[in-house]
Amino acid sequence: MAEFLRGKTVAVTGAGRGIGRAVALACAAEGASVVVNDYGVGIDGSAPASEVADEVVKEIEAAGGRAVAVADDIATMAGGERVVRTAVESFGRLDGVVCVAGILRERMLFNMSEQEWDPVIATHLKGTFTVFRAASALMRKQGGGTLIGFTSGNHQGSVSQANYSAAKGGIISLVRSAALGLNKYGVTANCVAPVARTRMSANVPTELKEIGEPEDVAALVVYLLSEAAREITGQVYTVAGPKIAVWAQPRELRAMYAPSGSWTPERIADFLPGTVGVDPMPMLQQLEAMAKAAAAKERPNA
Ligand SMILES: NC(=O)c1ccc[n+]([C@@H]2O[C@H](COP(=O)([O-])OP(=O)(O)OC[C@H]3O[C@@H](n4cnc5c(N)ncnc54)[C@H](O)[C@@H]3O)[C@@H](O)[C@H]2O)c1
């Protein structure tokens, strides 16, 4: 064992199942003491159960590691604070937080209810904020630490999960803001977009061309939490089985300037199509191929 995280304390949300569980087990195997947070809910966020986090703590302890369970809802400020406080009370410090907890409530935008929008935004986006908020205050005093958020390739847009896509886009902006705001305190912030076989990915209606196991995602997270990645901040990485990819930073592509200093709608109509134009949306281009596959009763590729 490389003991990449020897002496560190790491808190992982959504660590009772799927990717979060694999991250918690890998961190413990690499020498970290681990706070295992999981609210133990169904895929839509309903019916909480505290045993889910306890089971992973037992697994870590049985393998000779150190872990403590927190069964709180990280969509609440108290839940996020409890995760951070438990790390300090149990292990004396907190070096990294990994916000993996997530739920799905799928619906077309024109049918989506407030009850389908709010809990998805609360679990993913606010659930990352609550933990980052408490952890960053501590890490600023400590003079170092690592914040990791979980996004998705779907931050580019989603046909039937506008709530999830919006939350995942928000997490990227939150991570970039944390990277900027905490840089001078030695705290890094990065984002992981995983593709791995879990109960959540089993729900996707398309055949995923590139997919791996939760353990593949855990290896990248351990690296990002380690001293070897101290210089990396403000990045978004996809991990899908054998593939790891970095996403581009958002930037302006082309600009046009009004000759007289101001534009009118008519002048914009004259100039925009031939100058700044558009940047074609890759996911929009995939829709047609997917619709054809679905009509042929095949499981379309994504
Ligand atoms: N599996 C994939 O291919 C994939 C793709 C893109 C993004 N993701 C993201 O990766 C993360 C993990 O997904 P997964 O596939 O392992 O899902 P999963 O459903 O297997 O696990 C999610 C865990 O989060 C917990 N959770 C939910 N709400 C919580 C809350 N309020 N407080 C604390 N815990 C809570 C659940 O109880 C569950 O154990 C999610 O953020 C998901 O959006 C996964």
mmCIF file of C-alpha atoms and ligand atoms in Angstrom:
data_model
loop_
_atom_site.group_PDB
_atom_site.id
_atom_site.type_symbol
_atom_site.label_atom_id
_atom_site.label_comp_id
_atom_site.label_asym_id
_atom_site.label_seq_id
_atom_site.Cartn_x
_atom_site.Cartn_y
_atom_site.Cartn_z
ATOM 1 C CA MET A 1 0.000 0.000 0.000
ATOM 2 C CA ALA A 2 1.373 3.435 -0.994
ATOM 3 C CA GLU A 3 -0.095 5.152 2.114
ATOM 4 C CA PHE A 4 -0.806 8.214 -0.036
ATOM 5 C CA LEU A 5 -2.891 9.751 2.783
ATOM 6 C CA ARG A 6 -0.945 8.700 5.867
ATOM 7 C CA GLY A 7 -1.768 10.914 8.877
ATOM 8 C CA LYS A 8 -4.593 12.757 7.094
ATOM 9 C CA THR A 9 -8.277 13.002 8.032
ATOM 10 C CA VAL A 10 -10.823 12.980 5.223
ATOM 11 C CA ALA A 11 -14.624 13.440 5.372
ATOM 12 C CA VAL A 12 -16.745 11.903 2.603
ATOM 13 C CA THR A 13 -20.461 12.648 2.115
ATOM 14 C CA GLY A 14 -22.708 10.042 0.483
ATOM 15 C CA ALA A 15 -20.113 7.488 1.628
ATOM 16 C CA GLY A 16 -22.582 4.706 2.409
ATOM 17 C CA ARG A 17 -23.027 3.511 -1.156
ATOM 18 C CA GLY A 18 -21.644 3.617 -4.672
ATOM 19 C CA ILE A 19 -18.790 6.021 -5.430
ATOM 20 C CA GLY A 20 -18.717 7.640 -1.964
ATOM 21 C CA ARG A 21 -18.299 4.241 -0.315
ATOM 22 C CA ALA A 22 -15.408 3.363 -2.652
ATOM 23 C CA VAL A 23 -13.787 6.748 -1.893
ATOM 24 C CA ALA A 24 -14.127 6.208 1.882
ATOM 25 C CA LEU A 25 -12.664 2.665 1.699
ATOM 26 C CA ALA A 26 -9.768 3.810 -0.540
ATOM 27 C CA CYS A 27 -8.933 6.770 1.725
ATOM 28 C CA ALA A 28 -8.830 4.466 4.763
ATOM 29 C CA ALA A 29 -6.709 1.911 2.885
ATOM 30 C CA GLU A 30 -4.256 4.718 2.029
ATOM 31 C CA GLY A 31 -3.831 5.597 5.705
ATOM 32 C CA ALA A 32 -6.469 8.306 6.289
ATOM 33 C CA SER A 33 -8.897 8.490 9.201
ATOM 34 C CA VAL A 34 -12.339 8.844 7.612
ATOM 35 C CA VAL A 35 -15.634 10.524 8.512
ATOM 36 C CA VAL A 36 -18.283 8.454 6.717
ATOM 37 C CA ASN A 37 -21.383 10.573 6.115
ATOM 38 C CA ASP A 38 -24.539 9.115 4.611
ATOM 39 C CA TYR A 39 -28.194 9.992 5.199
ATOM 40 C CA GLY A 40 -29.083 6.521 3.891
ATOM 41 C CA VAL A 41 -31.802 7.650 1.480
ATOM 42 C CA GLY A 42 -33.447 6.141 -1.598
ATOM 43 C CA ILE A 43 -32.297 7.330 -4.998
ATOM 44 C CA ASP A 44 -34.930 10.136 -4.899
ATOM 45 C CA GLY A 45 -33.808 11.272 -1.433
ATOM 46 C CA SER A 46 -36.616 9.631 0.556
ATOM 47 C CA ALA A 47 -36.658 7.274 3.590
ATOM 48 C CA PRO A 48 -33.426 8.004 5.524
ATOM 49 C CA ALA A 49 -31.669 5.161 7.425
ATOM 50 C CA SER A 50 -28.552 5.543 9.616
ATOM 51 C CA GLU A 51 -27.304 1.928 9.178
ATOM 52 C CA VAL A 52 -25.866 2.716 5.727
ATOM 53 C CA ALA A 53 -23.018 4.854 7.135
ATOM 54 C CA ASP A 54 -22.466 2.465 10.078
ATOM 55 C CA GLU A 55 -21.903 -0.485 7.724
ATOM 56 C CA VAL A 56 -19.057 1.293 5.896
ATOM 57 C CA VAL A 57 -17.429 2.253 9.210
ATOM 58 C CA LYS A 58 -17.543 -1.433 10.226
ATOM 59 C CA GLU A 59 -15.940 -2.414 6.897
ATOM 60 C CA ILE A 60 -13.117 0.098 7.374
ATOM 61 C CA GLU A 61 -12.513 -0.989 10.973
ATOM 62 C CA ALA A 62 -12.532 -4.670 9.998
ATOM 63 C CA ALA A 63 -9.748 -3.890 7.519
ATOM 64 C CA GLY A 64 -7.710 -2.221 10.299
ATOM 65 C CA GLY A 65 -8.619 1.402 9.456
ATOM 66 C CA ARG A 66 -10.081 4.291 11.475
ATOM 67 C CA ALA A 67 -13.536 5.715 10.728
ATOM 68 C CA VAL A 68 -16.567 7.347 12.339
ATOM 69 C CA ALA A 69 -20.141 7.582 11.017
ATOM 70 C CA VAL A 70 -22.312 10.713 10.639
ATOM 71 C CA ALA A 71 -25.844 9.957 9.427
ATOM 72 C CA ASP A 72 -26.925 13.613 9.040
ATOM 73 C CA ASP A 73 -28.554 15.235 6.004
ATOM 74 C CA ILE A 74 -25.837 17.382 4.392
ATOM 75 C CA ALA A 75 -28.498 19.564 2.774
ATOM 76 C CA THR A 76 -28.776 21.260 6.198
ATOM 77 C CA MET A 77 -26.202 23.678 7.660
ATOM 78 C CA ALA A 78 -26.210 21.609 10.872
ATOM 79 C CA GLY A 79 -25.386 18.460 8.845
ATOM 80 C CA GLY A 80 -22.427 20.076 7.081
ATOM 81 C CA GLU A 81 -21.131 21.492 10.365
ATOM 82 C CA ARG A 82 -21.526 18.121 12.091
ATOM 83 C CA VAL A 83 -19.406 16.383 9.441
ATOM 84 C CA VAL A 84 -16.557 18.864 10.005
ATOM 85 C CA ARG A 85 -16.909 18.970 13.808
ATOM 86 C CA THR A 86 -16.882 15.167 14.002
ATOM 87 C CA ALA A 87 -13.569 15.033 12.116
ATOM 88 C CA VAL A 88 -11.954 17.434 14.588
ATOM 89 C CA GLU A 89 -13.501 15.815 17.680
ATOM 90 C CA SER A 90 -12.626 12.277 16.589
ATOM 91 C CA PHE A 91 -9.283 12.730 14.843
ATOM 92 C CA GLY A 92 -8.028 16.208 15.799
ATOM 93 C CA ARG A 93 -7.945 17.737 12.291
ATOM 94 C CA LEU A 94 -9.488 17.734 8.805
ATOM 95 C CA ASP A 95 -7.332 17.677 5.669
ATOM 96 C CA GLY A 96 -9.868 16.926 2.946
ATOM 97 C CA VAL A 97 -13.606 16.886 2.261
ATOM 98 C CA VAL A 98 -15.204 14.993 -0.626
ATOM 99 C CA CYS A 99 -18.847 15.902 -1.362
ATOM 100 C CA VAL A 100 -20.288 12.887 -3.178
ATOM 101 C CA ALA A 101 -23.886 12.737 -1.822
ATOM 102 C CA GLY A 102 -26.518 12.973 -4.523
ATOM 103 C CA ILE A 103 -30.093 12.142 -5.540
ATOM 104 C CA LEU A 104 -32.170 12.189 -8.733
ATOM 105 C CA ARG A 105 -35.714 13.369 -9.496
ATOM 106 C CA GLU A 106 -36.119 13.063 -13.231
ATOM 107 C CA ARG A 107 -38.827 15.041 -15.091
ATOM 108 C CA MET A 108 -39.072 17.127 -18.240
ATOM 109 C CA LEU A 109 -38.688 20.841 -17.429
ATOM 110 C CA PHE A 110 -42.257 21.671 -18.498
ATOM 111 C CA ASN A 111 -43.639 19.103 -16.014
ATOM 112 C CA MET A 112 -41.134 19.597 -13.154
ATOM 113 C CA SER A 113 -42.621 20.502 -9.776
ATOM 114 C CA GLU A 114 -41.059 22.527 -6.982
ATOM 115 C CA GLN A 115 -40.844 19.240 -5.010
ATOM 116 C CA GLU A 116 -38.711 17.794 -7.786
ATOM 117 C CA TRP A 117 -36.510 20.894 -8.146
ATOM 118 C CA ASP A 118 -35.764 21.908 -4.538
ATOM 119 C CA PRO A 119 -34.433 18.654 -2.994
ATOM 120 C CA VAL A 120 -32.090 18.007 -5.943
ATOM 121 C CA ILE A 121 -30.575 21.497 -5.718
ATOM 122 C CA ALA A 122 -30.479 21.203 -1.909
ATOM 123 C CA THR A 123 -28.706 17.849 -1.844
ATOM 124 C CA HIS A 124 -26.099 18.524 -4.540
ATOM 125 C CA LEU A 125 -25.432 22.269 -4.531
ATOM 126 C CA LYS A 126 -26.333 23.327 -0.998
ATOM 127 C CA GLY A 127 -24.989 19.973 0.269
ATOM 128 C CA THR A 128 -21.594 20.894 -1.172
ATOM 129 C CA PHE A 129 -21.831 24.441 0.217
ATOM 130 C CA THR A 130 -22.687 23.326 3.787
ATOM 131 C CA VAL A 131 -19.591 21.126 3.990
ATOM 132 C CA PHE A 132 -17.275 23.505 2.078
ATOM 133 C CA ARG A 133 -18.458 26.394 4.303
ATOM 134 C CA ALA A 134 -17.570 24.668 7.568
ATOM 135 C CA ALA A 135 -14.423 22.978 6.214
ATOM 136 C CA SER A 136 -12.993 26.098 4.555
ATOM 137 C CA ALA A 137 -13.199 28.120 7.792
ATOM 138 C CA LEU A 138 -11.202 25.393 9.558
ATOM 139 C CA MET A 139 -8.722 24.889 6.691
ATOM 140 C CA ARG A 140 -8.078 28.640 6.476
ATOM 141 C CA LYS A 141 -6.955 28.549 10.125
ATOM 142 C CA GLN A 142 -4.976 25.329 9.572
ATOM 143 C CA GLY A 143 -3.241 26.876 6.550
ATOM 144 C CA GLY A 144 -4.123 24.085 4.153
ATOM 145 C CA GLY A 145 -6.618 21.474 2.980
ATOM 146 C CA THR A 146 -8.422 20.064 -0.021
ATOM 147 C CA LEU A 147 -12.060 20.525 -1.091
ATOM 148 C CA ILE A 148 -13.497 18.152 -3.702
ATOM 149 C CA GLY A 149 -16.944 18.549 -5.291
ATOM 150 C CA PHE A 150 -18.767 16.038 -7.483
ATOM 151 C CA THR A 151 -20.221 17.186 -10.775
ATOM 152 C CA SER A 152 -21.343 15.284 -13.899
ATOM 153 C CA GLY A 153 -20.871 15.462 -17.665
ATOM 154 C CA ASN A 154 -24.541 16.487 -17.497
ATOM 155 C CA HIS A 155 -23.509 19.956 -16.286
ATOM 156 C CA GLN A 156 -23.465 20.676 -20.048
ATOM 157 C CA GLY A 157 -27.235 20.203 -20.077
ATOM 158 C CA SER A 158 -29.780 17.419 -19.764
ATOM 159 C CA VAL A 159 -33.018 16.640 -21.597
ATOM 160 C CA SER A 160 -34.957 15.371 -18.595
ATOM 161 C CA GLN A 161 -32.896 16.386 -15.542
ATOM 162 C CA ALA A 162 -32.687 20.191 -15.631
ATOM 163 C CA ASN A 163 -32.629 20.242 -11.807
ATOM 164 C CA TYR A 164 -29.636 17.856 -11.626
ATOM 165 C CA SER A 165 -27.800 19.596 -14.487
ATOM 166 C CA ALA A 166 -28.271 23.034 -12.911
ATOM 167 C CA ALA A 167 -27.016 21.746 -9.547
ATOM 168 C CA LYS A 168 -23.960 20.138 -11.163
ATOM 169 C CA GLY A 169 -23.139 23.342 -13.084
ATOM 170 C CA GLY A 170 -23.480 25.270 -9.837
ATOM 171 C CA ILE A 171 -21.036 22.923 -8.101
ATOM 172 C CA ILE A 172 -18.376 23.678 -10.726
ATOM 173 C CA SER A 173 -18.771 27.431 -10.142
ATOM 174 C CA LEU A 174 -18.715 26.881 -6.369
ATOM 175 C CA VAL A 175 -15.491 24.856 -6.679
ATOM 176 C CA ARG A 176 -13.859 27.513 -8.873
ATOM 177 C CA SER A 177 -14.889 30.206 -6.375
ATOM 178 C CA ALA A 178 -13.393 28.153 -3.528
ATOM 179 C CA ALA A 179 -10.174 27.695 -5.536
ATOM 180 C CA LEU A 180 -9.927 31.470 -6.020
ATOM 181 C CA GLY A 181 -10.990 32.552 -2.537
ATOM 182 C CA LEU A 182 -8.847 30.068 -0.618
ATOM 183 C CA ASN A 183 -5.728 30.029 -2.782
ATOM 184 C CA LYS A 184 -3.791 32.324 -0.463
ATOM 185 C CA TYR A 185 -4.526 30.031 2.499
ATOM 186 C CA GLY A 186 -3.028 26.958 0.814
ATOM 187 C CA VAL A 187 -6.433 25.323 0.287
ATOM 188 C CA THR A 188 -7.157 23.658 -3.082
ATOM 189 C CA ALA A 189 -10.579 22.945 -4.635
ATOM 190 C CA ASN A 190 -11.310 20.604 -7.547
ATOM 191 C CA CYS A 191 -14.250 18.835 -9.115
ATOM 192 C CA VAL A 192 -14.711 15.234 -10.286
ATOM 193 C CA ALA A 193 -17.210 14.166 -12.971
ATOM 194 C CA PRO A 194 -17.458 10.370 -12.616
ATOM 195 C CA VAL A 195 -18.985 7.696 -14.810
ATOM 196 C CA ALA A 196 -19.253 4.475 -12.789
ATOM 197 C CA ARG A 197 -21.560 1.510 -12.287
ATOM 198 C CA THR A 198 -23.826 2.295 -9.300
ATOM 199 C CA ARG A 199 -27.561 2.290 -8.608
ATOM 200 C CA MET A 200 -27.607 5.865 -9.934
ATOM 201 C CA SER A 201 -25.997 5.103 -13.326
ATOM 202 C CA ALA A 202 -28.256 2.029 -13.675
ATOM 203 C CA ASN A 203 -31.108 4.559 -13.996
ATOM 204 C CA VAL A 204 -29.706 6.196 -17.160
ATOM 205 C CA PRO A 205 -31.885 5.322 -20.178
ATOM 206 C CA THR A 206 -28.919 5.300 -22.582
ATOM 207 C CA GLU A 207 -26.015 2.878 -23.137
ATOM 208 C CA LEU A 208 -22.937 4.616 -21.685
ATOM 209 C CA LYS A 209 -19.971 4.086 -24.027
ATOM 210 C CA GLU A 210 -17.350 4.969 -21.427
ATOM 211 C CA ILE A 211 -18.019 3.685 -17.911
ATOM 212 C CA GLY A 212 -15.974 2.147 -15.114
ATOM 213 C CA GLU A 213 -16.211 1.126 -11.467
ATOM 214 C CA PRO A 214 -16.466 3.288 -8.308
ATOM 215 C CA GLU A 215 -12.891 2.179 -7.458
ATOM 216 C CA ASP A 216 -11.583 3.950 -10.603
ATOM 217 C CA VAL A 217 -13.097 7.199 -9.311
ATOM 218 C CA ALA A 218 -11.695 6.583 -5.821
ATOM 219 C CA ALA A 219 -8.132 6.346 -7.177
ATOM 220 C CA LEU A 220 -8.380 9.846 -8.714
ATOM 221 C CA VAL A 221 -9.904 11.281 -5.532
ATOM 222 C CA VAL A 222 -7.107 9.805 -3.373
ATOM 223 C CA TYR A 223 -4.539 11.362 -5.708
ATOM 224 C CA LEU A 224 -6.253 14.788 -5.553
ATOM 225 C CA LEU A 225 -6.313 14.598 -1.728
ATOM 226 C CA SER A 226 -2.623 13.712 -1.510
ATOM 227 C CA GLU A 227 0.508 15.857 -1.238
ATOM 228 C CA ALA A 228 1.340 14.811 -4.822
ATOM 229 C CA ALA A 229 -1.544 17.068 -6.035
ATOM 230 C CA ARG A 230 -0.829 20.142 -3.859
ATOM 231 C CA GLU A 231 -0.402 22.390 -6.906
ATOM 232 C CA ILE A 232 -3.678 21.368 -8.599
ATOM 233 C CA THR A 233 -6.649 23.674 -8.037
ATOM 234 C CA GLY A 234 -9.753 24.938 -9.890
ATOM 235 C CA GLN A 235 -9.877 21.876 -12.163
ATOM 236 C CA VAL A 236 -12.681 19.591 -13.363
ATOM 237 C CA TYR A 237 -11.699 15.989 -14.147
ATOM 238 C CA THR A 238 -13.817 13.313 -15.773
ATOM 239 C CA VAL A 239 -13.014 9.751 -14.755
ATOM 240 C CA ALA A 240 -14.673 6.883 -16.628
ATOM 241 C CA GLY A 241 -12.920 3.534 -16.155
ATOM 242 C CA PRO A 242 -9.504 3.792 -17.806
ATOM 243 C CA LYS A 243 -10.096 7.375 -19.020
ATOM 244 C CA ILE A 244 -9.230 10.545 -17.087
ATOM 245 C CA ALA A 245 -9.876 13.866 -18.879
ATOM 246 C CA VAL A 246 -9.558 17.515 -17.868
ATOM 247 C CA TRP A 247 -12.281 20.024 -18.844
ATOM 248 C CA ALA A 248 -11.457 23.396 -20.411
ATOM 249 C CA GLN A 249 -11.833 26.568 -18.364
ATOM 250 C CA PRO A 250 -14.769 28.690 -19.617
ATOM 251 C CA ARG A 251 -13.571 31.587 -21.745
ATOM 252 C CA GLU A 252 -14.890 33.961 -24.398
ATOM 253 C CA LEU A 253 -14.528 32.464 -27.872
ATOM 254 C CA ARG A 254 -14.923 35.468 -30.211
ATOM 255 C CA ALA A 255 -15.952 39.104 -29.752
ATOM 256 C CA MET A 256 -17.275 41.954 -31.890
ATOM 257 C CA TYR A 257 -17.236 45.641 -31.024
ATOM 258 C CA ALA A 258 -19.751 48.303 -32.075
ATOM 259 C CA PRO A 259 -18.038 50.798 -34.388
ATOM 260 C CA SER A 260 -19.856 53.736 -32.749
ATOM 261 C CA GLY A 261 -19.524 52.364 -29.227
ATOM 262 C CA SER A 262 -23.096 51.047 -28.934
ATOM 263 C CA TRP A 263 -25.280 48.441 -30.616
ATOM 264 C CA THR A 264 -28.893 48.476 -31.820
ATOM 265 C CA PRO A 265 -30.852 45.232 -32.389
ATOM 266 C CA GLU A 266 -30.746 45.915 -36.151
ATOM 267 C CA ARG A 267 -26.953 46.328 -36.224
ATOM 268 C CA ILE A 268 -26.516 43.191 -34.095
ATOM 269 C CA ALA A 269 -28.735 41.294 -36.581
ATOM 270 C CA ASP A 270 -26.480 42.535 -39.402
ATOM 271 C CA PHE A 271 -23.154 41.680 -37.788
ATOM 272 C CA LEU A 272 -23.546 38.859 -35.249
ATOM 273 C CA PRO A 273 -24.172 35.896 -37.618
ATOM 274 C CA GLY A 274 -20.983 36.563 -39.619
ATOM 275 C CA THR A 275 -18.717 37.573 -36.721
ATOM 276 C CA VAL A 276 -19.144 36.136 -33.214
ATOM 277 C CA GLY A 277 -21.767 33.657 -34.489
ATOM 278 C CA VAL A 278 -22.514 30.636 -32.277
ATOM 279 C CA ASP A 279 -20.540 27.828 -30.629
ATOM 280 C CA PRO A 280 -22.416 24.623 -31.586
ATOM 281 C CA MET A 281 -23.703 22.637 -28.589
ATOM 282 C CA PRO A 282 -22.262 19.083 -28.722
ATOM 283 C CA MET A 283 -25.152 17.552 -26.765
ATOM 284 C CA LEU A 284 -27.726 19.099 -29.115
ATOM 285 C CA GLN A 285 -25.964 17.415 -32.031
ATOM 286 C CA GLN A 286 -26.171 14.033 -30.247
ATOM 287 C CA LEU A 287 -29.929 14.315 -29.742
ATOM 288 C CA GLU A 288 -30.824 13.433 -33.327
ATOM 289 C CA ALA A 289 -28.722 10.241 -33.330
ATOM 290 C CA MET A 290 -30.217 9.262 -29.976
ATOM 291 C CA ALA A 291 -33.785 9.862 -31.185
ATOM 292 C CA LYS A 292 -33.134 7.620 -34.223
ATOM 293 C CA ALA A 293 -31.735 4.801 -32.045
ATOM 294 C CA ALA A 294 -34.687 5.077 -29.664
ATOM 295 C CA ALA A 295 -37.158 4.934 -32.603
ATOM 296 C CA ALA A 296 -35.407 1.745 -33.824
ATOM 297 C CA LYS A 297 -36.001 0.350 -30.298
ATOM 298 C CA GLU A 298 -32.233 0.211 -29.641
ATOM 299 C CA ARG A 299 -30.667 1.461 -26.411
ATOM 300 C CA PRO A 300 -29.098 4.692 -27.717
ATOM 301 C CA ASN A 301 -25.412 5.472 -27.020
ATOM 302 C CA ALA A 302 -24.289 8.470 -24.995
HETATM 303 N N1 LIG B 1 -22.636 6.916 -11.055
HETATM 304 C C1 LIG B 1 -22.351 7.715 -12.070
HETATM 305 O O1 LIG B 1 -22.043 7.276 -13.205
HETATM 306 C C2 LIG B 1 -22.365 9.207 -11.878
HETATM 307 C C3 LIG B 1 -22.293 10.037 -13.012
HETATM 308 C C4 LIG B 1 -22.235 11.418 -12.844
HETATM 309 C C5 LIG B 1 -22.247 11.946 -11.546
HETATM 310 N N2 LIG B 1 -22.352 11.113 -10.468
HETATM 311 C C6 LIG B 1 -22.360 11.729 -9.130
HETATM 312 O O2 LIG B 1 -21.542 10.995 -8.248
HETATM 313 C C7 LIG B 1 -22.098 11.042 -6.926
HETATM 314 C C8 LIG B 1 -22.283 9.633 -6.367
HETATM 315 O O3 LIG B 1 -23.214 8.932 -7.160
HETATM 316 P P1 LIG B 1 -23.466 7.359 -7.015
HETATM 317 O O4 LIG B 1 -23.669 6.862 -8.391
HETATM 318 O O5 LIG B 1 -22.449 6.751 -6.137
HETATM 319 O O6 LIG B 1 -24.911 7.395 -6.266
HETATM 320 P P2 LIG B 1 -25.557 6.441 -5.138
HETATM 321 O O7 LIG B 1 -27.014 6.658 -5.215
HETATM 322 O O8 LIG B 1 -25.018 5.053 -5.274
HETATM 323 O O9 LIG B 1 -24.967 7.056 -3.779
HETATM 324 C C9 LIG B 1 -25.314 8.329 -3.311
HETATM 325 C C10 LIG B 1 -25.309 8.305 -1.798
HETATM 326 O O10 LIG B 1 -25.598 9.646 -1.330
HETATM 327 C C11 LIG B 1 -26.399 9.517 -0.165
HETATM 328 N N3 LIG B 1 -27.164 10.766 0.061
HETATM 329 C C12 LIG B 1 -28.186 11.253 -0.680
HETATM 330 N N4 LIG B 1 -28.664 12.378 -0.142
HETATM 331 C C13 LIG B 1 -27.922 12.637 0.974
HETATM 332 C C14 LIG B 1 -27.922 13.677 1.953
HETATM 333 N N5 LIG B 1 -28.821 14.679 1.882
HETATM 334 N N6 LIG B 1 -27.005 13.623 2.947
HETATM 335 C C15 LIG B 1 -26.092 12.627 3.015
HETATM 336 N N7 LIG B 1 -26.063 11.598 2.126
HETATM 337 C C16 LIG B 1 -26.960 11.603 1.111
HETATM 338 C C17 LIG B 1 -27.317 8.344 -0.475
HETATM 339 O O11 LIG B 1 -27.890 7.779 0.715
HETATM 340 C C18 LIG B 1 -26.363 7.384 -1.207
HETATM 341 O O12 LIG B 1 -25.784 6.445 -0.305
HETATM 342 C C19 LIG B 1 -23.388 11.855 -7.046
HETATM 343 O O13 LIG B 1 -23.130 13.205 -6.724
HETATM 344 C C20 LIG B 1 -23.742 11.737 -8.500
HETATM 345 O O14 LIG B 1 -24.539 12.795 -8.952
HETATM 346 C C21 LIG B 1 -22.425 9.765 -10.603
#
